Coordinates of C-alpha atoms in Angstrom, one line a residue:
M19 CA 0.0 0.0 0.0
K20 CA 2.9 2.3 0.9
M21 CA 4.7 1.6 -2.5
T22 CA 1.5 2.4 -4.4
A23 CA 1.2 5.7 -2.5
E24 CA 4.9 6.5 -3.3
S25 CA 4.5 5.6 -7.0
A26 CA 1.4 7.8 -7.2
L27 CA 3.5 10.6 -5.5
L28 CA 6.2 10.4 -8.3
D29 CA 3.5 11.0 -10.9
L30 CA 2.6 14.4 -9.4
P31 CA 4.3 17.7 -10.1
I32 CA 7.1 18.5 -7.6
Q33 CA 5.1 21.3 -6.0
D34 CA 2.2 19.0 -5.4
Q35 CA 4.5 16.3 -4.1
E36 CA 5.9 18.7 -1.4
I37 CA 2.3 19.7 -0.4
L38 CA 1.3 16.0 -0.1
K39 CA 4.4 15.2 1.9
A40 CA 3.7 18.0 4.3
I41 CA 0.2 16.7 4.7
W42 CA 1.5 13.3 5.5
R43 CA 3.9 14.7 8.1
K44 CA 1.1 16.7 9.8
K45 CA -1.0 13.6 9.8
G46 CA 1.8 11.6 11.5
I47 CA 2.2 14.3 14.1
L48 CA -1.6 14.4 14.7
L49 CA -1.7 10.6 15.1
E50 CA 1.1 10.8 17.6
E51 CA -0.7 13.6 19.6
I52 CA -3.9 11.5 19.5
E53 CA -2.1 8.5 21.0
K54 CA -0.5 10.7 23.6
L55 CA -3.9 12.2 24.5
K56 CA -5.3 8.7 24.8
R57 CA -2.6 7.7 27.2
E58 CA -3.1 10.9 29.3
L59 CA -6.8 10.3 29.3
K60 CA -6.3 6.8 30.5
D61 CA -4.1 8.1 33.3
V62 CA -6.6 10.7 34.3
N63 CA -9.5 8.2 34.3
K64 CA -7.3 6.0 36.6
E65 CA -6.7 8.9 38.9
I66 CA -10.5 9.7 39.0
E67 CA -11.3 6.1 39.8
Q68 CA -8.8 6.1 42.7
V69 CA -10.3 9.4 44.0
E70 CA -13.8 8.0 43.7
D71 CA -12.8 4.8 45.5
S72 CA -11.3 6.9 48.2
E73 CA -14.4 9.1 48.5
E74 CA -16.7 6.0 48.6
S75 CA -14.5 4.6 51.3
K76 CA -14.8 7.8 53.3
S77 CA -18.5 7.9 52.7
N78 CA -18.9 4.3 53.9
S79 CA -16.8 5.0 57.0
R80 CA -18.9 8.1 57.8
A81 CA -22.1 6.1 57.4
K82 CA -20.7 3.4 59.8
Q83 CA -19.8 6.1 62.3
L84 CA -23.3 7.6 62.1
A85 CA -24.9 4.2 62.7
I86 CA -22.7 3.5 65.7
G87 CA -23.4 7.0 67.1
K88 CA -27.1 6.5 66.8
K89 CA -27.0 3.2 68.6
R90 CA -24.8 4.7 71.3
F91 CA -27.2 7.6 71.7
N92 CA -30.2 5.3 72.0
S93 CA -28.5 3.4 74.9
D94 CA -26.9 6.5 76.5
P95 CA -27.9 9.9 75.1
K96 CA -25.0 11.9 76.6
K97 CA -22.2 9.4 75.6
G98 CA -23.8 8.9 72.2
M99 CA -23.9 12.6 71.5
E100 CA -20.2 12.9 72.6
Y101 CA -19.3 10.2 70.1
L102 CA -21.2 11.9 67.3
I103 CA -19.5 15.2 68.1
D104 CA -16.0 13.6 68.3
N105 CA -16.5 12.1 64.9
D106 CA -17.7 15.3 63.3
I107 CA -21.2 13.9 62.6
V108 CA -22.7 16.7 64.7
T109 CA -20.9 20.0 65.7
H110 CA -20.8 21.0 69.3
D111 CA -23.4 23.8 69.1
E112 CA -27.0 23.9 70.2
K113 CA -28.4 24.5 66.6
S114 CA -26.6 21.5 65.1
I115 CA -27.6 19.1 67.9
A116 CA -31.2 20.4 67.9
E117 CA -31.5 19.8 64.1
F118 CA -30.1 16.3 64.4
L119 CA -32.6 15.5 67.2
Y120 CA -35.5 17.1 65.3
K121 CA -34.7 15.1 62.2
G122 CA -34.6 12.0 64.5
E123 CA -33.8 9.4 61.9
G124 CA -33.0 6.1 63.7
L125 CA -33.1 7.8 67.1
N126 CA -35.0 6.4 70.1
K127 CA -37.8 8.8 71.1
T128 CA -37.3 8.1 74.8
A129 CA -33.6 8.9 74.4
I130 CA -34.4 12.2 72.7
G131 CA -36.7 13.2 75.5
D132 CA -34.1 12.4 78.1
Y133 CA -31.5 14.4 76.4
L134 CA -33.7 17.4 75.9
G135 CA -34.9 17.4 79.5
E136 CA -31.5 17.9 81.1
K137 CA -31.2 21.0 83.2
D138 CA -27.7 22.4 82.5
E139 CA -27.4 25.6 80.5
F140 CA -26.2 24.0 77.3
H141 CA -29.1 21.4 77.2
L142 CA -31.6 24.2 77.8
K143 CA -30.2 26.0 74.8
V144 CA -30.6 22.8 72.7
L145 CA -34.2 22.5 74.0
N146 CA -35.0 26.0 72.9
E147 CA -33.5 25.5 69.5
F148 CA -35.3 22.2 69.2
V149 CA -38.7 23.8 70.1
N150 CA -38.0 26.7 67.7
L151 CA -37.7 24.3 64.8
H152 CA -41.5 23.6 65.1
K153 CA -43.8 25.8 63.1
F154 CA -46.9 26.4 65.2
S155 CA -48.3 29.5 63.5
G156 CA -52.0 29.2 62.8
L157 CA -52.3 25.8 64.5
G158 CA -54.8 25.1 67.2
L159 CA -53.2 24.2 70.5
D160 CA -54.2 20.5 70.2
K161 CA -52.6 20.2 66.8
A162 CA -49.4 22.0 67.9
L163 CA -49.2 19.6 70.9
R164 CA -49.7 16.6 68.7
D165 CA -46.9 17.7 66.5
F166 CA -44.6 18.6 69.4
L167 CA -45.1 15.4 71.4
W168 CA -44.6 13.2 68.4
N169 CA -40.9 14.0 68.1
F170 CA -40.0 12.5 71.4
R171 CA -41.4 10.8 74.6
L172 CA -41.9 13.0 77.6
P173 CA -39.4 11.9 80.3
G174 CA -40.7 10.6 83.6
E175 CA -39.2 13.3 85.8
A176 CA -41.5 16.1 86.7
Q177 CA -38.8 18.8 86.5
K178 CA -37.8 17.7 83.0
I179 CA -41.5 17.7 81.9
D180 CA -41.9 21.2 83.4
R181 CA -38.9 22.6 81.4
M182 CA -40.1 21.1 78.1
M183 CA -43.7 22.2 78.5
E184 CA -42.6 25.7 79.4
A185 CA -40.5 25.9 76.2
F186 CA -43.4 24.6 74.2
A187 CA -45.8 27.2 75.7
S188 CA -43.4 30.0 75.0
R189 CA -42.9 29.0 71.4
Y190 CA -46.6 28.5 70.8
C191 CA -47.5 32.0 72.2
S192 CA -44.7 33.6 70.1
C193 CA -46.1 31.9 66.9
N194 CA -49.7 32.8 67.8
P195 CA -49.7 36.2 69.5
G196 CA -53.0 37.3 71.1
V197 CA -54.5 33.8 71.5
F198 CA -53.7 33.8 75.2
L199 CA -52.9 36.7 77.6
N200 CA -49.7 35.0 78.7
T201 CA -47.6 31.9 78.4
D202 CA -48.8 30.5 81.8
T203 CA -52.3 30.2 80.3
C204 CA -50.9 28.1 77.4
Y205 CA -48.8 26.1 79.8
V206 CA -51.7 25.2 82.1
L207 CA -54.1 24.5 79.2
S208 CA -51.6 22.2 77.5
F209 CA -51.3 20.1 80.7
A210 CA -55.1 20.1 80.9
I211 CA -55.3 18.7 77.4
I212 CA -52.7 16.0 78.1
M213 CA -54.6 15.0 81.2
L214 CA -57.9 15.0 79.3
N215 CA -56.3 12.7 76.6
T216 CA -55.3 10.2 79.4
S217 CA -58.7 10.4 81.1
L218 CA -60.7 9.9 77.9
H219 CA -58.6 7.1 76.4
N220 CA -57.0 5.2 79.2
P221 CA -59.1 2.0 79.8
S222 CA -58.3 2.1 83.5
V223 CA -60.1 5.4 84.0
K224 CA -63.7 4.3 84.5
E225 CA -65.4 7.7 85.0
K226 CA -64.8 9.7 81.8
P227 CA -64.8 13.5 82.1
T228 CA -67.6 15.5 80.3
V229 CA -67.1 18.7 78.3
D230 CA -68.8 20.7 81.1
R231 CA -66.2 19.3 83.6
F232 CA -63.4 20.2 81.2
I233 CA -64.7 23.8 80.9
S234 CA -65.1 24.0 84.7
M235 CA -61.6 22.8 85.3
N236 CA -60.2 25.6 83.2
R237 CA -62.1 28.5 84.6
G238 CA -60.0 31.6 85.3
I239 CA -56.7 30.3 83.9
N240 CA -56.4 33.1 81.3
D241 CA -54.8 35.6 83.7
G242 CA -57.8 35.4 86.0
K243 CA -60.3 35.5 83.1
D244 CA -62.2 32.6 81.4
L245 CA -61.2 31.2 78.1
P246 CA -64.1 31.2 75.5
D247 CA -66.3 28.1 75.9
E248 CA -66.1 27.5 72.2
L249 CA -62.3 27.1 72.3
L250 CA -62.5 24.6 75.2
I251 CA -65.4 22.7 73.5
N252 CA -63.4 22.4 70.3
L253 CA -60.4 21.2 72.2
F254 CA -62.5 18.6 74.0
D255 CA -64.1 17.3 70.8
S256 CA -60.8 17.0 69.1
I257 CA -59.2 14.9 71.8
K258 CA -62.3 12.8 72.2
K259 CA -62.4 12.1 68.5
E260 CA -58.7 11.4 68.1
P261 CA -56.3 10.5 70.9
F262 CA -52.7 11.6 70.9
K263 CA -50.4 9.2 69.1
I264 CA -47.6 8.6 71.6
P265 CA -44.3 7.5 70.0
E266 CA -43.2 4.1 71.3
D267 CA -39.9 2.3 71.1
D268 CA -41.0 -1.3 71.0
D269 CA -38.6 -3.8 69.5
D270 CA -41.4 -6.3 68.8
D271 CA -42.7 -4.7 65.6
L272 CA -41.4 -3.2 62.4
T273 CA -39.7 -0.4 64.2
A274 CA -36.5 -2.5 64.6
T275 CA -36.6 -3.3 60.9
F276 CA -36.7 0.4 60.0
F277 CA -33.8 1.3 62.4
N278 CA -30.9 3.1 60.6
P279 CA -32.3 2.6 57.0
D280 CA -30.0 3.0 54.0
K281 CA -32.1 5.9 52.8
E282 CA -35.5 7.5 53.5
G283 CA -37.5 10.5 52.3
W284 CA -40.5 11.8 50.4
L285 CA -41.3 10.7 46.8
L286 CA -44.3 10.9 44.6
K287 CA -45.6 7.4 43.7
Q288 CA -47.8 6.6 40.7
G289 CA -50.7 4.2 41.2
G290 CA -50.9 0.8 39.5
R291 CA -54.4 0.6 38.2
Y292 CA -55.2 4.3 38.4
K293 CA -52.3 6.4 37.3
T294 CA -52.7 9.0 40.0
W295 CA -49.7 10.4 41.9
K296 CA -49.6 10.3 45.7
K297 CA -47.0 11.7 48.1
R298 CA -45.4 8.8 50.2
W299 CA -42.6 8.5 52.7
F300 CA -40.2 5.9 51.3
L301 CA -37.7 3.9 53.3
L302 CA -34.9 1.6 52.0
T303 CA -33.6 -1.1 54.2
D304 CA -32.7 -4.8 54.1
N305 CA -33.1 -5.1 50.3
C306 CA -36.7 -3.9 50.5
F307 CA -38.4 -0.6 49.5
Y308 CA -41.1 0.4 52.0
Y309 CA -43.6 3.3 51.6
F310 CA -45.7 5.0 54.2
E311 CA -48.4 7.6 54.2
L312 CA -46.5 9.6 56.9
P313 CA -43.0 9.3 58.4
Q314 CA -44.3 8.5 61.9
D315 CA -46.5 5.6 60.7
R316 CA -45.5 2.3 62.3
E317 CA -47.0 0.1 59.5
P318 CA -46.0 0.6 55.9
K319 CA -48.6 1.1 53.1
G320 CA -46.6 -1.1 50.8
I321 CA -43.5 -3.3 50.6
I322 CA -41.5 -3.9 47.4
P323 CA -38.8 -6.6 47.7
L324 CA -36.0 -5.6 45.4
E325 CA -34.9 -9.1 44.5
N326 CA -34.3 -9.4 40.7
L327 CA -35.7 -5.9 40.0
Q328 CA -33.9 -3.2 38.0
I329 CA -34.1 0.5 38.1
R330 CA -34.0 3.1 35.3
E331 CA -34.5 6.8 34.7
V332 CA -37.7 7.6 32.7
G333 CA -39.2 10.7 31.2
D334 CA -42.8 11.6 32.2
Q335 CA -44.9 14.4 30.7
K336 CA -46.7 15.1 34.0
K337 CA -43.8 14.7 36.5
P338 CA -40.1 15.6 36.4
H339 CA -37.2 13.6 37.8
C340 CA -38.8 10.2 37.4
F341 CA -37.4 6.7 37.8
E342 CA -39.0 3.3 37.9
L343 CA -38.5 -0.3 39.2
Y344 CA -39.1 -3.0 36.7
L345 CA -38.5 -6.7 35.9
P346 CA -35.8 -7.1 33.2
E347 CA -37.5 -10.2 31.7
Q348 CA -41.1 -9.2 31.9
G349 CA -44.2 -10.3 30.0
P350 CA -47.0 -7.8 29.3
T351 CA -49.1 -8.9 32.3
Q352 CA -46.3 -10.0 34.7
M353 CA -46.7 -8.3 38.1
I354 CA -43.8 -7.3 40.4
K355 CA -43.9 -9.4 43.5
A356 CA -44.9 -6.8 46.1
A357 CA -47.6 -6.2 48.8
K358 CA -49.7 -3.4 50.0
T359 CA -52.5 -2.8 52.6
D360 CA -56.0 -2.2 51.3
S361 CA -58.6 0.2 52.8
E362 CA -59.5 -2.4 55.5
G363 CA -55.9 -2.9 56.5
R364 CA -55.5 -6.3 54.9
L365 CA -52.3 -7.2 53.2
I366 CA -52.8 -7.9 49.5
Q367 CA -50.6 -8.4 46.4
G368 CA -49.7 -5.2 44.5
K369 CA -50.9 -4.7 41.0
H370 CA -47.8 -3.0 39.4
T371 CA -45.9 -4.1 36.3
T372 CA -43.6 -1.2 37.1
Y373 CA -43.3 1.1 40.1
R374 CA -42.8 4.7 39.0
M375 CA -41.6 7.4 41.4
S376 CA -40.9 11.2 41.0
A377 CA -38.3 13.0 43.1
S378 CA -38.2 16.6 44.0
S379 CA -34.9 17.3 42.2
A380 CA -32.4 15.7 39.8
E381 CA -29.9 15.3 42.7
T382 CA -32.5 13.5 44.9
K383 CA -33.4 11.2 42.0
E384 CA -29.8 10.3 41.4
A385 CA -29.2 9.6 45.1
W386 CA -32.2 7.3 45.3
I387 CA -31.2 5.4 42.1
A388 CA -27.7 4.9 43.4
C389 CA -28.9 3.6 46.8
I390 CA -31.5 1.3 45.3
R391 CA -29.0 -0.2 42.8
K392 CA -26.8 -1.1 45.8
S393 CA -29.8 -2.7 47.5
V394 CA -31.0 -4.8 44.6
S395 CA -30.4 -8.5 45.3
K396 CA -30.3 -11.3 42.8
D397 CA -31.6 -14.8 42.9
P398 CA -29.2 -17.1 41.1
Y399 CA -32.0 -19.2 39.8
Y400 CA -33.8 -16.2 38.2
D401 CA -31.5 -16.1 35.1
M402 CA -31.9 -19.8 34.7
I403 CA -35.7 -19.6 34.7
A404 CA -35.6 -16.5 32.4
A405 CA -33.3 -18.3 29.9
R406 CA -35.5 -21.4 30.0
K407 CA -38.6 -19.3 29.3
K408 CA -36.9 -17.5 26.4
K409 CA -35.8 -20.8 25.0
A410 CA -39.3 -22.2 25.2
G411 CA -40.6 -19.2 23.5
L412 CA -38.2 -19.6 20.6
S413 CA -39.1 -23.3 20.3
K414 CA -42.8 -22.4 20.0
S415 CA -42.1 -19.7 17.4
N416 CA -40.2 -22.3 15.3

């Protein structure tokens, strides 16, 4: 080939021969530069991989430290918090600690209450920051109490309870100026509501209080004046209709399963039969994808085992940042093996050929996809069965 090119070159005028030789030289130089760039790119990719491996190792180490810190906090709040601070999971300031406790992921509610109830100056600052994270504006006192008391369990010591309820009353009054004449009114009425909840819903209390009794008990508490009967009646009816949900730390139910999940957060989920979108709290742990109506729910609305599933990004005209779970070898009517609770609380099989979710942002979507991919397990017999089905289908078509 080279001889043919040289022979062709001799047939050209000398000026054209020089031009062509120059082109060949430039081509050779370019090829050398391309090979050099390929080698450099390979070295860069190798360095990137090393950095990524190092970052992943750091991330795994930090996740392990976080899990250890949470377990230590649940067994001994003070020592656990010291560990979290020493390992830079939480910084030693009241705002950072309050935000960590308020988020509460994987933390024992009783331990949170014990930590917040301590009387030293620093713990009091943490308590105030924790209470200030609650948004009580425009809420009735019963609703604000429900929200507040869900984030921890009140400790057994009277002094701790007193400090925590004083902080609550102060925060509620600052969020709702003019509702009560002073914080003492809010403080007393809050305790009255807690006592009413116990009296109405504790089976051991035989004689249930009436609304008239509740009104009578709270006469003159608003700086010597009476609160409106309508306010007290509404509070009574609310507590009678729906008791407070008190957070528990039982190890005999699914709470233990959901301790220290791989990831949790809000996602929109598309229905199976009816393609409506609903906001659900998702939790990823032990190779299963759980979803709840609310973060504090103890029982999931649905369970999706991730065995043999795959995940992919999808476009959707109605919702952004979508991804879905699917079976790689799937017939048109083949359902994903999953379960959900129906309107009567019974566990039934899900009716999804795919599970489609929408995240709040591209970053959130990518984080979920990465975590789910790590959690997907694979049954070794699945590929064998899929291959057998494929072979059978080919035989039929022939």
